[in-house]
Coordinates of C-alpha atoms in Angstrom, one line a residue:
Chain G
X57 CA 17.5 3.4 9.1
X58 CA 14.0 3.8 8.3
X59 CA 11.4 2.2 10.8
X60 CA 7.7 1.5 11.3
X61 CA 6.2 -0.4 14.2
X62 CA 3.1 -1.5 14.5
X63 CA 1.6 -4.3 16.9
X64 CA 1.3 -7.9 14.8
X65 CA -2.2 -8.2 15.8
X66 CA -4.9 -7.3 18.3
X67 CA -8.4 -8.5 19.0
X68 CA -11.7 -6.5 19.7
X69 CA -15.1 -6.9 20.4
X70 CA -17.4 -6.2 18.0
X71 CA -19.4 -2.8 19.2
X72 CA -16.1 -1.5 20.9
X73 CA -12.9 1.0 20.5
X74 CA -9.7 0.1 19.5
X75 CA -6.9 2.0 19.1
X76 CA -3.9 1.1 16.4
X77 CA -0.5 2.3 17.4
X78 CA 2.1 3.3 14.9
X79 CA 5.6 4.8 15.7
X80 CA 8.3 5.6 13.1
X81 CA 11.9 6.7 12.7
X82 CA 12.2 8.0 9.0
X83 CA 14.4 10.6 7.2
X84 CA 12.3 13.1 6.6
X85 CA 8.4 13.3 7.0
X86 CA 5.8 14.6 4.6
X87 CA 2.7 12.8 6.2
X88 CA 1.4 9.3 7.9
X89 CA -1.3 7.6 5.9
X90 CA -3.3 4.5 7.3
X91 CA -4.6 1.9 5.2
X92 CA -7.1 -1.0 5.3
X93 CA -6.2 -3.9 3.5
X94 CA -8.7 -7.4 3.6
X95 CA -7.2 -10.2 2.9
X96 CA -6.6 -10.9 -0.5
X97 CA -7.4 -7.5 -1.5
X98 CA -5.0 -4.4 -2.1
X99 CA -5.2 -1.5 0.6
X100 CA -7.7 1.4 0.8
X101 CA -6.9 4.5 1.7
X102 CA -8.2 5.7 5.4
X103 CA -6.7 8.7 6.2
X104 CA -3.4 11.1 6.4
X105 CA -2.3 13.2 8.6
X106 CA 0.5 15.9 8.6
X107 CA 0.0 18.3 11.0
X108 CA 0.0 17.2 14.6
X109 CA -3.7 16.4 16.1
X110 CA -6.8 13.9 15.5
X111 CA -8.6 14.0 12.1
X112 CA -12.1 12.5 12.5
X113 CA -13.7 10.7 9.7
X114 CA -17.0 8.7 11.0
X115 CA -16.1 5.9 12.9
X116 CA -12.2 6.2 12.3
X117 CA -10.0 8.7 13.5
X118 CA -6.1 9.4 13.4
X119 CA -3.5 11.2 15.4
X120 CA -0.5 12.5 14.8
X121 CA 2.8 13.6 17.0
X122 CA 5.6 14.8 14.9
X123 CA 7.5 15.6 17.9
X124 CA 7.0 12.2 19.4
X125 CA 7.1 10.0 15.8
X126 CA 3.9 8.5 16.9
X127 CA 0.6 7.8 15.3
X128 CA -2.6 6.0 16.3
X129 CA -5.8 4.7 14.1
X130 CA -8.7 4.6 16.7
X131 CA -12.0 2.7 15.1
X132 CA -15.4 3.2 17.1
X133 CA -18.3 1.2 17.3
X134 CA -16.4 -1.8 16.1
X135 CA -18.4 -3.9 13.1
X136 CA -17.4 -7.3 11.9
X137 CA -16.5 -6.1 8.6
X138 CA -14.1 -3.9 10.4
X139 CA -11.5 -7.0 10.4
X140 CA -8.9 -6.8 8.2
X141 CA -5.0 -5.6 8.1
X142 CA -4.1 -1.9 9.0
X143 CA -0.7 -0.6 7.9
X144 CA 0.8 2.9 8.9
X145 CA 3.0 4.3 6.4
X146 CA 5.1 7.4 6.7
X147 CA 6.4 9.4 3.6
X148 CA 9.5 10.4 4.2
X149 CA 11.9 13.5 2.5
X150 CA 12.1 11.6 -0.8
X151 CA 8.1 11.3 -0.9
X152 CA 8.4 7.9 -0.7
X153 CA 6.3 5.4 1.2
X154 CA 8.0 3.3 3.9
X155 CA 5.6 0.6 5.1
X156 CA 4.9 -0.6 8.5
X157 CA 4.4 -4.8 8.8
X158 CA 0.4 -4.4 9.6
X159 CA -1.8 -4.8 12.3
X160 CA -4.2 -7.3 12.2
X161 CA -7.3 -6.8 13.7
X162 CA -9.9 -9.5 15.0
X163 CA -13.2 -8.6 15.9
X164 CA -15.4 -11.3 17.9
X165 CA -19.2 -11.2 18.2
Chain W
X862 CA -12.5 9.1 -6.4
X863 CA -9.5 7.9 -8.7
X864 CA -9.8 4.4 -9.8
X865 CA -6.6 2.0 -11.0
X866 CA -7.1 -0.5 -12.4
X867 CA -5.4 -4.2 -12.8
X868 CA -5.5 -6.6 -15.2
X869 CA -5.3 -9.5 -14.8
X870 CA -6.3 -10.2 -11.3
X871 CA -4.9 -14.1 -11.3
X872 CA -2.8 -15.9 -12.9
X873 CA -1.7 -19.4 -13.2
X874 CA 1.6 -20.1 -15.3
X875 CA 4.0 -23.0 -15.6
X876 CA 7.5 -22.3 -14.3
X877 CA 9.7 -20.7 -17.3
X878 CA 6.9 -18.8 -18.8
X879 CA 6.6 -14.8 -19.0
X880 CA 3.8 -13.1 -17.5
X881 CA 2.5 -9.5 -18.2
X882 CA 0.5 -7.6 -15.5
X883 CA -0.9 -4.0 -16.5
X884 CA -1.6 -1.3 -14.3
X885 CA -4.5 1.4 -15.6
X886 CA -5.3 4.9 -14.0
X887 CA -9.0 5.0 -15.4
X888 CA -9.5 8.6 -14.9
X889 CA -6.4 10.6 -13.7
X890 CA -3.6 10.6 -15.1
X891 CA -0.5 9.3 -13.4
X892 CA 3.3 10.3 -13.9
X893 CA 4.3 8.2 -11.3
X894 CA 3.3 4.5 -10.8
X895 CA 4.5 1.9 -8.1
X896 CA 5.1 -1.7 -8.4
X897 CA 4.2 -3.8 -5.0
X898 CA 4.9 -7.2 -4.1
X899 CA 3.4 -9.1 -1.0
X900 CA 4.0 -12.3 0.1
X901 CA 1.3 -13.7 3.0
X902 CA 0.7 -12.2 5.8
X903 CA 3.6 -9.6 5.4
X904 CA 3.6 -6.0 4.4
X905 CA 3.8 -4.4 1.1
X906 CA 7.5 -4.3 -0.2
X907 CA 8.2 -1.8 -2.6
X908 CA 9.8 -3.1 -5.8
X909 CA 9.9 -0.3 -8.2
X910 CA 8.7 3.2 -9.1
X911 CA 7.6 3.7 -12.6
X912 CA 7.9 7.4 -14.2
X913 CA 6.5 7.9 -17.6
X914 CA 8.9 8.3 -20.1
X915 CA 11.6 7.2 -18.2
X916 CA 13.3 4.0 -17.2
X917 CA 11.9 2.5 -14.1
X918 CA 13.7 2.8 -10.5
X919 CA 14.4 -0.5 -8.6
X920 CA 14.4 -1.2 -5.0
X921 CA 17.7 -3.0 -3.9
X922 CA 17.2 -6.8 -4.4
X923 CA 15.1 -6.6 -7.1
X924 CA 16.0 -7.9 -10.4
X925 CA 15.3 -5.4 -12.9
X926 CA 15.9 -7.9 -16.0
X927 CA 13.6 -10.1 -14.5
X928 CA 11.0 -8.0 -13.6
X929 CA 10.4 -5.6 -16.8
X930 CA 8.5 -2.6 -16.0
X931 CA 7.1 0.2 -18.8
X932 CA 5.3 3.3 -18.6
X933 CA 4.5 4.2 -22.0
X934 CA 1.8 6.7 -21.3
X935 CA 0.1 8.8 -18.4
X936 CA -2.3 5.9 -17.8
X937 CA -0.4 2.7 -18.1
X938 CA 2.2 1.0 -16.8
X939 CA 3.4 -2.9 -17.6
X940 CA 5.1 -5.2 -15.2
X941 CA 6.6 -8.4 -16.9
X942 CA 7.8 -11.2 -14.9
X943 CA 10.2 -12.6 -17.2
X944 CA 10.7 -16.7 -17.0
X945 CA 8.4 -17.0 -13.6
X946 CA 9.3 -19.6 -11.2
X947 CA 7.4 -20.5 -8.0
X948 CA 9.1 -18.5 -5.8
X949 CA 8.1 -15.3 -8.0
X950 CA 4.1 -16.5 -7.0
X951 CA 2.9 -13.8 -4.7
X952 CA 0.3 -10.8 -4.8
X953 CA 1.2 -8.2 -7.3
X954 CA -0.3 -4.4 -6.6
X955 CA 0.1 -1.3 -8.4
X956 CA -0.6 2.1 -7.2
X957 CA -0.8 5.0 -9.3
X958 CA 0.1 8.7 -7.8
X959 CA -2.4 11.4 -8.1
X960 CA -3.2 14.9 -6.1
X961 CA -5.8 14.5 -3.2
X962 CA -7.5 17.5 -4.5
X963 CA -9.0 20.2 -1.9
X964 CA -7.4 22.9 -0.2
X965 CA -4.8 21.0 1.4
X966 CA -3.9 18.7 -1.5
X967 CA -1.3 16.0 -1.1
X968 CA 0.1 13.2 -3.3
X969 CA -2.0 10.2 -2.7
X970 CA -1.3 6.4 -3.9
X971 CA -4.3 5.2 -5.5
X972 CA -4.0 1.0 -5.3
X973 CA -4.9 -1.2 -8.2
X974 CA -7.0 -4.6 -6.8
X975 CA -3.6 -6.5 -7.2
X976 CA -3.1 -9.7 -8.9
X977 CA -2.6 -12.8 -7.7
X978 CA 0.3 -14.9 -9.7
X979 CA 0.8 -18.4 -9.3
X980 CA 3.8 -20.6 -10.8
X981 CA 3.3 -24.2 -10.7

């Protein structure tokens, strides 16, 4: 079966760095997405990785290792507004998105 | 960037009534739109994939006669929850598939703001 695993909840301190991991097992791979979702709102796109390596975009970076079925989202210089759920999603061979359950990130002052 | 709108943002209805939710891609044409449902503290659950001009493809366990989807144009898809019951109360989100553009373009899903449905 297809499976996306990510931690349920993480806590970090304002100004610090946090890494959210995602492991996946899917039928085929056409890219991995990270989305941010604030409570009661729709997800917003953060990053897309299809090749191995690190993609940096401001305070957020995303890493992919296809051989390990592994990705992480790295958030630097954490701000209170970064408190949200972070969703990992993989596009399978049918170009369908398979979603993880999301990681709730709590930022403390 | 690509913008997707949903209407209404929230709706409260009585049990047994039908509710229609609209999803529009405002600045691009979307041949494929997706409908998701999200219960509190849970991930997105894909309900159906909607292709313009053809019947929607429903995920296992989703009743197609209860959740009617119409994708009549390249910019509009509608989801009608028929004979709604309290267990249908949820956050319904649509997304439209479009190209990210650029040299390494890929198909990205652009999400609408969601519709919160409460059935009394």
